[in-house]
Coordinates of C-alpha atoms in Angstrom, one line a residue:
Chain A
M629 CA 151.5 39.0 26.6
T630 CA 154.7 40.0 28.2
D631 CA 157.2 37.2 29.0
L632 CA 157.5 37.8 32.7
T633 CA 160.9 36.1 32.9
R634 CA 162.4 38.4 30.2
A635 CA 160.9 41.6 31.3
S636 CA 163.0 44.2 33.1
A637 CA 162.5 45.0 36.7
A638 CA 161.1 48.5 35.7
E639 CA 158.6 46.9 33.3
L640 CA 157.5 44.3 36.0
A641 CA 157.0 47.2 38.5
D642 CA 154.9 49.0 35.9
L643 CA 152.8 45.9 35.1
M644 CA 152.1 45.3 38.8
A645 CA 151.3 49.0 39.4
R646 CA 148.8 48.9 36.5
G647 CA 147.3 45.7 37.9
E648 CA 148.2 43.7 34.8
T649 CA 150.1 41.1 36.8
T650 CA 151.0 40.2 40.4
S651 CA 154.1 39.5 42.3
R652 CA 152.9 35.9 42.7
E653 CA 152.6 35.4 38.9
I654 CA 156.0 36.8 38.3
T655 CA 157.7 34.9 41.1
T656 CA 156.0 31.7 40.0
A657 CA 157.2 32.2 36.4
L658 CA 160.7 32.7 37.6
L659 CA 160.7 29.7 39.9
E660 CA 159.4 27.6 37.0
R661 CA 162.2 28.9 34.8
T662 CA 164.7 27.9 37.5
E663 CA 163.2 24.4 37.6
A664 CA 163.7 24.2 33.8
V665 CA 167.2 25.6 33.4
D666 CA 169.2 25.7 36.6
G667 CA 170.1 22.0 36.4
A668 CA 172.3 23.1 33.5
V669 CA 173.3 26.6 34.6
H670 CA 173.7 26.1 38.3
S671 CA 173.2 29.7 39.3
Y672 CA 171.7 28.9 42.7
L673 CA 173.1 27.2 45.8
H674 CA 169.7 27.4 47.4
V675 CA 166.3 28.3 46.1
D676 CA 163.7 29.6 48.6
R677 CA 160.4 28.8 46.8
D678 CA 158.2 29.1 49.9
G679 CA 159.8 32.3 51.2
A680 CA 159.7 34.0 47.9
L681 CA 156.0 33.2 47.3
A682 CA 155.1 34.3 50.9
T683 CA 156.7 37.7 50.3
A684 CA 155.1 37.9 46.9
D685 CA 151.7 37.2 48.4
A686 CA 152.2 39.8 51.2
V687 CA 153.2 42.5 48.7
D688 CA 150.2 41.6 46.5
R689 CA 147.9 42.0 49.5
R690 CA 149.4 45.3 50.5
R691 CA 149.1 46.6 46.9
A692 CA 145.5 45.4 46.7
A693 CA 144.8 47.3 50.0
G694 CA 146.1 50.5 48.4
E695 CA 149.3 50.8 50.4
T696 CA 152.1 53.0 49.0
L697 CA 154.9 50.6 48.1
H698 CA 158.6 50.8 47.1
A699 CA 159.0 51.2 43.4
L700 CA 160.5 47.7 43.2
A701 CA 158.1 46.0 45.6
G702 CA 157.1 42.6 44.3
V703 CA 160.0 42.4 41.8
P704 CA 161.9 39.2 42.7
I705 CA 165.7 39.2 43.3
A706 CA 168.5 36.7 43.7
V707 CA 171.0 37.3 46.5
K708 CA 174.7 36.5 46.3
D709 CA 175.6 33.9 48.9
V710 CA 178.2 36.3 50.5
M711 CA 175.3 38.2 52.2
T712 CA 173.9 36.9 55.4
T713 CA 170.2 36.0 55.3
T714 CA 168.2 35.1 58.4
G715 CA 166.7 31.7 57.9
L716 CA 168.4 31.0 54.6
P717 CA 171.8 29.1 54.3
T718 CA 174.8 31.4 53.7
T719 CA 177.9 29.5 52.6
C720 CA 180.0 32.1 50.7
G721 CA 180.7 29.2 48.3
S722 CA 182.8 27.5 51.0
R723 CA 182.7 24.0 52.6
I724 CA 183.6 25.6 55.9
L725 CA 180.2 27.3 56.1
Q726 CA 178.1 24.4 54.6
G727 CA 174.6 24.5 56.1
W728 CA 175.2 27.7 58.2
V729 CA 172.0 29.6 58.7
P730 CA 172.9 33.1 60.0
P731 CA 171.0 34.6 62.8
Y732 CA 170.9 38.1 61.3
D733 CA 170.4 39.9 57.9
A734 CA 173.0 41.9 56.1
T735 CA 171.9 45.6 55.9
V736 CA 171.5 45.1 52.1
V737 CA 169.2 42.1 52.7
A738 CA 167.3 44.0 55.4
R739 CA 166.6 46.8 52.8
I740 CA 165.6 44.3 50.2
K741 CA 163.1 42.7 52.6
A742 CA 161.8 46.1 53.8
A743 CA 161.1 47.1 50.2
G744 CA 159.2 43.9 49.6
L745 CA 161.3 42.2 47.0
P746 CA 160.8 38.4 47.1
I747 CA 164.2 36.7 47.6
L748 CA 164.3 33.8 45.1
G749 CA 167.5 32.2 46.5
K750 CA 171.2 32.5 47.1
T751 CA 173.6 32.6 44.1
N752 CA 176.8 30.7 43.6
M753 CA 180.2 32.3 43.8
D754 CA 183.9 31.5 44.0
E755 CA 184.7 30.5 47.6
F756 CA 184.9 33.7 49.7
A757 CA 184.7 35.6 46.5
M758 CA 188.2 34.6 45.4
G759 CA 188.1 34.0 41.7
S760 CA 187.0 35.1 38.3
S761 CA 185.0 32.0 37.1
T762 CA 183.0 30.4 40.0
E763 CA 185.3 27.4 39.6
H764 CA 186.6 27.9 43.1
S765 CA 183.1 27.4 44.5
A766 CA 183.0 24.3 46.8
Y767 CA 179.7 23.4 45.3
G768 CA 180.7 23.3 41.6
P769 CA 180.8 26.0 39.0
S770 CA 178.0 28.0 37.4
H771 CA 177.8 27.9 33.6
N772 CA 177.6 30.8 31.2
P773 CA 174.1 30.8 29.6
W774 CA 175.7 32.0 26.3
D775 CA 177.7 28.7 26.1
L776 CA 177.4 26.2 29.0
D777 CA 181.0 25.1 28.5
R778 CA 182.2 28.6 29.5
I779 CA 182.7 30.5 32.7
P780 CA 180.0 33.0 33.8
G781 CA 182.7 35.2 35.4
G782 CA 183.5 35.5 39.0
S783 CA 183.2 35.7 41.8
G784 CA 179.6 36.7 41.1
G785 CA 179.0 34.1 38.3
G786 CA 175.9 32.9 40.1
S787 CA 174.4 36.4 39.9
S788 CA 175.4 37.1 36.3
S789 CA 174.2 33.7 35.1
V790 CA 170.9 34.0 37.0
L791 CA 170.2 37.2 35.0
A792 CA 171.4 36.0 31.6
S793 CA 169.3 32.8 32.0
F794 CA 166.2 34.8 32.9
Q795 CA 165.8 33.2 36.3
A796 CA 165.7 36.7 38.0
P797 CA 165.6 40.3 36.8
L798 CA 167.8 41.6 39.6
A799 CA 170.6 40.2 41.7
T800 CA 173.1 41.5 44.3
G801 CA 176.8 41.3 44.0
T802 CA 180.0 42.2 45.7
D803 CA 183.1 43.6 44.0
T804 CA 186.5 43.4 45.6
G805 CA 188.5 43.4 42.3
G806 CA 185.9 43.1 39.6
S807 CA 183.4 40.4 40.9
I808 CA 180.4 42.4 39.8
R809 CA 181.8 44.0 36.6
Q810 CA 183.7 41.0 35.0
P811 CA 180.8 38.6 35.4
A812 CA 178.5 41.2 33.9
A813 CA 180.9 41.7 30.9
V814 CA 181.1 38.0 30.0
T815 CA 177.3 37.4 30.2
G816 CA 176.0 40.5 28.5
T817 CA 174.5 41.9 31.6
V818 CA 175.0 45.1 33.6
G819 CA 176.7 45.6 37.0
T820 CA 177.9 48.4 39.2
K821 CA 180.5 48.6 41.9
P822 CA 179.5 51.7 43.8
T823 CA 181.9 54.2 45.4
Y824 CA 183.6 52.5 48.4
G825 CA 181.3 53.1 51.3
G826 CA 178.3 53.8 49.1
V827 CA 176.6 50.5 50.1
S828 CA 176.8 49.1 53.6
R829 CA 179.2 46.2 54.2
Y830 CA 177.4 45.1 57.3
G831 CA 176.5 41.4 57.0
L832 CA 178.8 40.8 54.0
I833 CA 181.3 38.0 54.7
A834 CA 184.4 40.1 54.4
L835 CA 187.1 39.2 51.9
A836 CA 189.3 42.4 51.9
S837 CA 187.6 45.1 53.9
S838 CA 189.3 48.1 52.3
L839 CA 188.4 46.8 48.8
D840 CA 185.0 45.1 49.2
Q841 CA 181.9 46.9 48.0
A842 CA 178.4 45.5 47.4
G843 CA 176.4 46.6 44.4
P844 CA 173.6 45.9 41.9
C845 CA 173.4 43.5 39.0
A846 CA 170.6 43.6 36.4
R847 CA 169.9 43.3 32.6
T848 CA 169.4 47.0 32.0
V849 CA 171.1 50.2 33.1
L850 CA 167.8 51.6 34.6
D851 CA 167.2 48.4 36.6
T852 CA 170.7 48.5 37.9
A853 CA 170.2 52.2 39.0
M854 CA 166.9 51.3 40.7
L855 CA 168.5 48.5 42.7
H856 CA 171.6 50.6 43.4
E857 CA 169.4 53.3 45.0
L858 CA 167.6 50.6 47.1
M859 CA 170.9 49.2 48.4
A860 CA 172.8 52.4 48.9
G861 CA 172.8 55.0 51.8
H862 CA 174.3 55.5 55.2
D863 CA 174.4 52.6 57.7
P864 CA 175.5 53.3 61.3
L865 CA 176.4 49.6 61.5
D866 CA 179.2 50.0 59.0
S867 CA 181.8 52.6 60.1
T868 CA 183.1 53.0 56.6
S869 CA 179.6 53.8 55.2
I870 CA 179.4 57.2 53.6
D871 CA 177.2 59.6 55.6
A872 CA 176.0 61.7 52.6
P873 CA 173.0 61.5 50.2
V874 CA 173.1 58.9 47.5
P875 CA 174.0 60.5 44.1
P876 CA 171.0 61.0 41.7
I877 CA 171.6 57.7 39.9
V878 CA 168.1 56.8 38.7
E879 CA 167.6 60.3 37.3
A880 CA 170.9 60.0 35.5
A881 CA 169.9 56.6 34.0
R882 CA 166.6 58.1 32.8
R883 CA 168.2 61.2 31.3
A884 CA 171.0 59.3 29.6
D885 CA 172.7 62.6 28.7
V886 CA 176.4 62.7 27.9
R887 CA 176.5 66.0 26.0
G888 CA 179.6 67.9 26.8
M889 CA 181.0 65.1 28.9
R890 CA 184.7 64.4 28.6
I891 CA 185.3 60.6 28.2
G892 CA 188.9 59.6 29.1
I893 CA 190.4 56.5 27.5
V894 CA 193.0 55.0 29.8
R895 CA 196.0 54.1 27.6
E896 CA 197.2 51.4 30.0
L897 CA 193.8 49.6 29.8
T898 CA 193.4 49.2 26.1
G899 CA 195.3 47.6 23.2
E900 CA 197.9 45.0 24.0
G901 CA 196.6 42.1 26.0
F902 CA 193.0 42.7 25.0
Q903 CA 191.2 40.3 22.6
A904 CA 190.7 41.9 19.2
G905 CA 186.9 41.5 19.2
V906 CA 186.6 43.0 22.7
Q907 CA 188.8 46.0 21.7
Q908 CA 186.8 46.5 18.5
R909 CA 183.4 46.6 20.3
F910 CA 185.0 49.0 22.8
D911 CA 186.2 51.4 20.0
E912 CA 182.7 51.4 18.5
A913 CA 181.1 52.1 21.9
V914 CA 183.4 55.1 22.3
Q915 CA 182.3 56.3 18.9
H916 CA 178.6 56.0 19.9
L917 CA 179.3 58.2 22.9
V918 CA 181.0 60.8 20.7
D919 CA 177.9 60.7 18.4
A920 CA 175.8 61.3 21.6
G921 CA 177.7 64.5 22.2
A922 CA 180.6 63.4 24.4
E923 CA 184.2 64.4 23.8
V924 CA 187.1 62.0 24.0
V925 CA 190.5 62.5 25.6
E926 CA 193.3 60.1 26.1
V927 CA 194.7 59.8 29.6
S928 CA 197.7 57.9 31.1
C929 CA 197.8 56.1 34.4
P930 CA 201.4 54.8 34.5
S931 CA 201.1 53.2 38.0
F932 CA 198.3 50.9 36.7
T933 CA 201.1 48.5 35.5
Y934 CA 201.6 47.7 39.2
A935 CA 197.9 47.4 40.1
L936 CA 197.7 43.6 39.8
A937 CA 200.7 43.1 42.0
T938 CA 199.5 45.6 44.5
Y939 CA 196.1 44.0 44.7
Y940 CA 197.5 40.5 45.1
L941 CA 199.4 41.7 48.2
I942 CA 196.7 43.9 49.8
L943 CA 193.9 41.4 49.2
P944 CA 195.6 38.3 50.6
S945 CA 196.9 40.3 53.6
E946 CA 193.4 41.5 54.5
A947 CA 191.9 38.1 53.7
S948 CA 194.3 36.2 55.9
S949 CA 193.2 38.4 58.7
N950 CA 189.4 38.3 57.9
L951 CA 189.3 34.5 57.5
A952 CA 191.0 33.9 60.8
K953 CA 187.5 33.9 62.3
F954 CA 186.7 30.6 60.8
D955 CA 188.1 28.7 63.7
A956 CA 185.7 25.7 64.1
M957 CA 184.6 27.0 67.5
R958 CA 181.4 29.1 67.3
Y959 CA 179.9 28.3 63.9
G960 CA 180.6 26.4 60.7
L961 CA 182.5 23.2 60.2
R962 CA 184.4 21.4 62.9
V963 CA 186.7 18.5 61.9
A964 CA 188.8 16.4 64.2
P965 CA 192.4 15.6 63.0
R966 CA 193.0 12.0 62.0
D967 CA 195.1 9.8 64.3
V968 CA 195.0 12.2 67.2
D969 CA 193.5 11.2 70.5
D970 CA 191.9 14.0 72.4
P971 CA 193.0 16.8 70.0
S972 CA 193.6 20.3 71.2
A973 CA 191.5 23.3 70.0
E974 CA 194.5 24.3 67.8
Q975 CA 194.7 20.9 66.2
V976 CA 191.0 20.9 65.5
M977 CA 191.2 24.4 64.1
A978 CA 194.1 23.5 61.7
A979 CA 192.4 20.2 60.6
T980 CA 189.1 22.1 60.1
R981 CA 190.7 24.9 58.0
D982 CA 192.5 22.3 55.9
A983 CA 189.3 20.4 55.2
G984 CA 187.0 23.4 54.9
F985 CA 189.0 25.8 52.7
G986 CA 189.7 25.2 49.0
D987 CA 193.1 25.5 47.3
E988 CA 192.7 29.2 46.2
V989 CA 191.7 30.3 49.7
K990 CA 194.6 28.5 51.3
R991 CA 197.0 30.0 48.7
R992 CA 195.8 33.5 49.5
I993 CA 195.8 33.0 53.3
I994 CA 199.4 31.8 53.2
L995 CA 200.5 34.5 50.8
G996 CA 198.8 37.1 53.0
T997 CA 200.4 35.6 56.1
Y998 CA 203.8 35.9 54.4
A999 CA 203.2 39.5 53.2
L1000 CA 202.3 40.6 56.8
S1001 CA 205.0 38.6 58.6
S1002 CA 207.8 40.3 60.4
G1003 CA 210.8 41.0 58.2
Y1004 CA 208.8 41.0 55.0
Y1005 CA 206.0 43.5 55.9
D1006 CA 207.8 46.6 54.6
A1007 CA 208.9 44.9 51.4
Y1008 CA 205.5 43.5 50.5
Y1009 CA 202.5 44.9 52.3
G1010 CA 204.2 48.2 53.0
S1011 CA 205.3 48.7 49.3
A1012 CA 201.8 47.7 48.1
Q1013 CA 200.2 50.4 50.3
K1014 CA 202.5 53.0 48.8
V1015 CA 201.8 51.9 45.2
R1016 CA 198.1 52.0 46.1
R1017 CA 198.5 55.7 46.8
L1018 CA 200.3 56.2 43.4
I1019 CA 197.3 54.5 41.7
A1020 CA 194.8 56.7 43.5
D1021 CA 196.9 59.7 42.5
D1022 CA 196.9 58.6 38.9
F1023 CA 193.1 58.5 39.0
A1024 CA 193.0 62.0 40.6
S1025 CA 195.1 63.4 37.7
A1026 CA 193.1 61.6 35.1
F1027 CA 189.8 63.0 36.5
E1028 CA 191.2 66.5 36.2
R1029 CA 191.1 66.0 32.4
A1030 CA 188.1 63.7 32.1
D1031 CA 184.7 63.4 33.7
V1032 CA 184.7 59.6 33.4
L1033 CA 187.3 57.0 32.3
V1034 CA 186.5 54.0 30.1
S1035 CA 188.1 50.7 29.1
P1036 CA 187.0 47.2 28.1
T1037 CA 185.8 45.6 31.4
A1038 CA 187.7 42.3 30.9
P1039 CA 190.5 41.5 28.5
T1040 CA 188.7 38.6 26.9
T1041 CA 185.3 37.1 26.4
A1042 CA 184.3 34.1 28.6
F1043 CA 186.9 31.4 28.5
R1044 CA 186.2 27.7 28.8
L1045 CA 185.6 26.1 32.2
G1046 CA 188.9 24.5 33.2
A1047 CA 191.1 26.6 31.0
K1048 CA 192.8 28.6 33.8
I1049 CA 191.9 26.7 36.9
D1050 CA 195.5 25.3 37.3
D1051 CA 197.2 28.6 36.6
P1052 CA 196.5 31.2 39.4
L1053 CA 198.3 34.0 37.6
A1054 CA 196.4 33.5 34.4
M1055 CA 193.2 33.6 36.4
Y1056 CA 194.3 36.8 38.1
L1057 CA 194.8 38.6 34.8
N1058 CA 191.1 38.6 34.1
D1059 CA 190.7 41.5 36.6
I1060 CA 193.5 43.7 35.2
A1061 CA 191.1 46.4 34.1
T1062 CA 188.7 46.3 37.1
I1063 CA 191.2 46.1 40.0
P1064 CA 192.4 49.8 39.9
A1065 CA 188.9 51.1 40.8
N1066 CA 188.8 49.0 44.0
L1067 CA 192.3 50.1 45.1
A1068 CA 191.2 53.7 44.7
G1069 CA 187.7 53.2 46.0
I1070 CA 186.0 54.8 43.0
P1071 CA 182.8 53.6 41.3
G1072 CA 182.7 51.5 38.2
M1073 CA 180.1 49.9 35.9
S1074 CA 180.1 47.3 33.1
V1075 CA 177.6 47.5 30.3
P1076 CA 177.4 45.2 27.3
S1077 CA 179.2 46.5 24.2
G1078 CA 178.3 43.7 21.8
L1079 CA 179.5 40.3 20.7
A1080 CA 183.1 39.7 19.8
D1081 CA 183.4 38.7 16.1
E1082 CA 185.8 35.8 16.7
D1083 CA 183.6 33.8 19.1
G1084 CA 180.2 35.5 19.2
L1085 CA 180.4 36.0 23.0
P1086 CA 179.6 39.2 24.9
A1087 CA 182.1 41.9 25.7
G1088 CA 181.8 44.5 28.4
F1089 CA 182.4 48.3 28.4
Q1090 CA 183.7 49.7 31.7
I1091 CA 183.0 53.2 32.9
L1092 CA 184.8 54.7 35.9
A1093 CA 183.9 57.9 37.8
P1094 CA 185.4 59.9 40.7
A1095 CA 184.3 58.9 44.2
M1096 CA 180.7 59.9 45.0
A1097 CA 180.0 60.6 41.3
D1098 CA 178.2 57.3 40.7
D1099 CA 175.5 59.1 38.7
R1100 CA 178.0 59.7 35.9
L1101 CA 178.3 55.9 35.3
Y1102 CA 174.5 55.8 34.8
A1103 CA 174.4 58.8 32.4
V1104 CA 177.1 57.2 30.2
G1105 CA 175.9 53.6 30.6
A1106 CA 172.3 54.6 29.7
A1107 CA 173.4 56.7 26.7
L1108 CA 175.5 53.8 25.3
E1109 CA 172.7 51.3 26.0
Q1110 CA 170.2 53.4 24.2
R1111 CA 172.4 53.7 21.1
L1112 CA 173.4 50.1 21.0
H1113 CA 169.8 48.9 21.4
A1114 CA 168.9 51.0 18.4
V1115 CA 171.7 49.4 16.4
W1116 CA 170.9 45.9 17.6
G1117 CA 167.1 46.3 17.4
G1118 CA 166.8 45.3 21.1
P1119 CA 168.9 44.1 24.1
L1120 CA 171.9 42.0 23.5
L1121 CA 170.4 39.2 25.5
D1122 CA 167.7 38.8 22.7
R1123 CA 170.5 37.0 20.8
I1124 CA 171.3 34.4 23.6
P1125 CA 170.8 30.8 22.5
D1126 CA 167.6 29.1 23.8
L1127 CA 168.7 27.1 26.9
L1128 CA 165.7 24.9 26.7
A1129 CA 166.7 23.9 23.2
S1130 CA 170.2 23.0 24.3
A1131 CA 169.7 21.9 27.9
P1132 CA 170.4 18.2 28.5
T1133 CA 167.3 16.2 29.2
T1134 CA 169.1 14.1 31.8
P1135 CA 170.7 15.7 34.9
M1136 CA 174.3 17.0 34.5
A1137 CA 176.9 14.3 34.3
T1138 CA 178.8 15.7 37.2
P1139 CA 176.4 16.1 40.1
H1140 CA 176.7 19.3 42.0
A1141 CA 177.4 18.9 45.7
D1142 CA 174.7 21.3 46.8
A1143 CA 175.0 23.3 49.9
T1144 CA 171.5 22.5 50.7
T1145 CA 168.5 21.1 49.0
K1146 CA 167.1 22.9 46.0
G1147 CA 163.5 23.8 45.9
A1148 CA 161.1 24.0 48.7
Chain B
M55 CA 214.2 38.5 46.7
A56 CA 213.6 36.0 49.4
E57 CA 213.1 32.4 48.2
L58 CA 210.0 30.7 49.5
T59 CA 211.3 27.4 50.8
R60 CA 209.3 24.4 51.7
D61 CA 210.1 25.0 55.4
A62 CA 208.9 28.6 55.1
V63 CA 205.6 27.5 53.6
E64 CA 205.2 24.9 56.3
H65 CA 205.8 27.5 58.9
L66 CA 203.4 30.0 57.3
A67 CA 200.7 27.3 57.2
R68 CA 201.2 26.6 60.8
L69 CA 200.9 30.3 61.6
A70 CA 197.7 30.4 59.5
R71 CA 196.4 27.2 61.3
I72 CA 196.0 25.2 58.1
D73 CA 197.1 21.6 58.4
L74 CA 198.4 21.0 54.9
D75 CA 199.2 17.5 53.9
E76 CA 202.5 16.6 52.1
S77 CA 201.1 16.8 48.6
E78 CA 199.4 20.1 49.2
L79 CA 202.5 21.5 50.7
N80 CA 204.7 20.5 47.8
R81 CA 202.2 22.0 45.3
M82 CA 201.8 25.2 47.3
V83 CA 205.6 25.8 47.4
G84 CA 205.7 25.9 43.6
E85 CA 202.6 27.9 43.1
L86 CA 203.4 30.5 45.8
G87 CA 206.9 31.0 44.4
V88 CA 205.4 32.0 41.0
I89 CA 202.9 34.3 42.6
L90 CA 205.4 35.9 44.9
E91 CA 207.8 36.6 42.1
S92 CA 205.0 38.4 40.2
V93 CA 203.7 40.5 43.1
A94 CA 207.2 41.4 44.1
T95 CA 207.2 43.8 41.2
V96 CA 205.6 46.4 43.5
Q97 CA 209.1 46.9 44.9
Q98 CA 210.2 48.4 41.5
A99 CA 207.6 51.2 41.7
P100 CA 208.9 54.7 42.4
T101 CA 207.6 54.9 46.0
E102 CA 210.1 57.1 47.7
A103 CA 208.4 59.6 50.0
V104 CA 205.0 58.2 49.2
T105 CA 202.5 58.0 52.1
P106 CA 201.1 54.5 52.4
M107 CA 197.3 54.2 51.7
S108 CA 195.5 51.7 53.9
H109 CA 192.0 52.8 53.0
P110 CA 190.1 54.5 50.2
M111 CA 188.1 57.0 52.3
P112 CA 189.9 59.3 54.7
L113 CA 187.6 58.6 57.7
V114 CA 188.8 58.6 61.3
N115 CA 187.2 57.7 64.6
V116 CA 183.7 56.9 63.3
T117 CA 181.3 56.1 66.1
R118 CA 177.6 55.6 66.4
P119 CA 175.4 56.7 69.2
D120 CA 175.7 54.3 72.1
Q121 CA 172.1 53.1 72.1
I122 CA 170.7 49.9 73.5
R123 CA 169.2 47.7 70.8
P124 CA 168.2 44.1 70.6
S125 CA 171.1 41.6 70.2
L126 CA 171.1 37.9 69.5
T127 CA 169.5 35.7 72.1
P128 CA 171.7 32.9 73.5
Q129 CA 169.8 30.4 71.3
E130 CA 170.4 32.4 68.2
A131 CA 174.1 32.9 69.0
L132 CA 174.6 29.2 69.6
A133 CA 172.4 28.0 66.7
G134 CA 175.4 27.5 64.4
A135 CA 177.8 26.1 67.0
P136 CA 179.4 22.8 66.3
E137 CA 178.8 21.9 69.9
S138 CA 177.3 23.8 72.8
D139 CA 176.5 23.0 76.4
A140 CA 174.6 25.0 79.1
Q141 CA 174.2 28.1 77.0
R142 CA 178.0 28.1 76.1
F143 CA 180.1 27.2 73.2
S144 CA 181.7 23.9 73.8
V145 CA 185.3 23.7 72.5
P146 CA 188.2 21.1 72.5
R147 CA 190.8 21.4 75.3
I148 CA 193.0 24.4 75.0
L149 CA 195.8 23.2 77.3
D150 CA 198.0 20.1 77.5
E151 CA 196.9 17.8 80.2
D152 CA 200.3 17.0 81.8

């Protein structure tokens, strides 16, 4: 009998199509798993038991009636709390949105609902997606299921940990500088940042609008492709949405063919600064691709040395503008200033933003305000925009010599919770390899490359492709996954420690300040 | 490179409408100084005659058909309001009273 919590989305879809299980059975098994493990992992900010079961029952009825359903109908999914969901709280990991229930669905959520995927709940994240560890969530961090003392990556650490702890086979993510790929890397899961504009941003609480991109998270390359296909496509409600057919990603994942493909190793994204075990797994992965028929070239992208600095000017600038809408007037928190009689709207706004935003959000808003202010604009934001062009040009040259580019996804395996929380710059360095893709708008994926020898924790392999060539990510990712599974004798997640054996029997020592109540 | 003084951070926080308290302000001055020094390296890049890039996709003037579709009802729009009155958002005073 298949363990419904460990099966892939594609397997669950097949089981339901063959009448061997129902969406209710699958959904119930996953909700039970959440009951058992999420006290320790803390992937969810909100669990929607009743809503998920209602959708499951509806899909089961439609299937029984012989209706033609979406390939993933009935397969449950977890949704990152950055996406608006009608009737479900959406906090974006922030105190300022505590308890907010949006009156509309993000386009991605609308597509998930239309396809009949039960939404299990909303996953934890760094506040407004600013961070690489979920430690900046106002509701407490998520924990890495490989080692509960370590970070699950960020900002999408709720989504990565929900997959790695077998609470859901699919999850959504958003990636502004690596928030899908880095969490995937440190949890042994798969995640894709599509081409900018490939998935609608309508209903995503914006961090940096020219960098943000929603994408799929899953445990296998095929599942990731299937969810990507569901999420992607033109949306008139997002003016930056690409009005062109979605690349043949599912077909590419199924064919897993890299014969004759030129794989470019980016010199600036390997070697120095990368943990030995991460680099070692990367080198082996490249060799697997060569064995599968690919050819390796080395490319150089000299401007990437400025990518981190460029990103940390462009992102705060855009964020300071996007977050201006949290003004305590129309929705969200409203806090009166202390010791002020009859405060003005401005005083209420300033008091609310001080109380509602966390430290990292305040840092970035103030940095962005500085970079955009008169007298400094040209030196900071203006310079960053020019370097952004140089980085895009470096990619363009590299893609003349290579069909895809590869690197380790993150420089290290998961670090310990608390290790970098007081050092913003050290935290920023986690995204050194993922940021360039966001600046240029090109697609990227992380697939597991194995466990690092020194700590036994997962490492990620990053694949980057030219804009609109997302299918190449899946060809390479699937070919690598196939070979590594053969070597490992199964998925990497088969080796994850049993959470139920290690989970504390009493609730966590530090209670999580939940955004809402858990469970139904 | 411009030094980020305590006064400057206080001014920026005011512009950004964030009422930082003393200890936050003191901490922020140090942290932002370190970050600013790091990001200022963009000024060393060879950017002469480079066209700034604001956006990854070269799209301009994207519009959608001007069709009537359902929008939020007043109840939905006001559902998350901290305070509302007579189908309107209720806000603190915006002017001084004298």
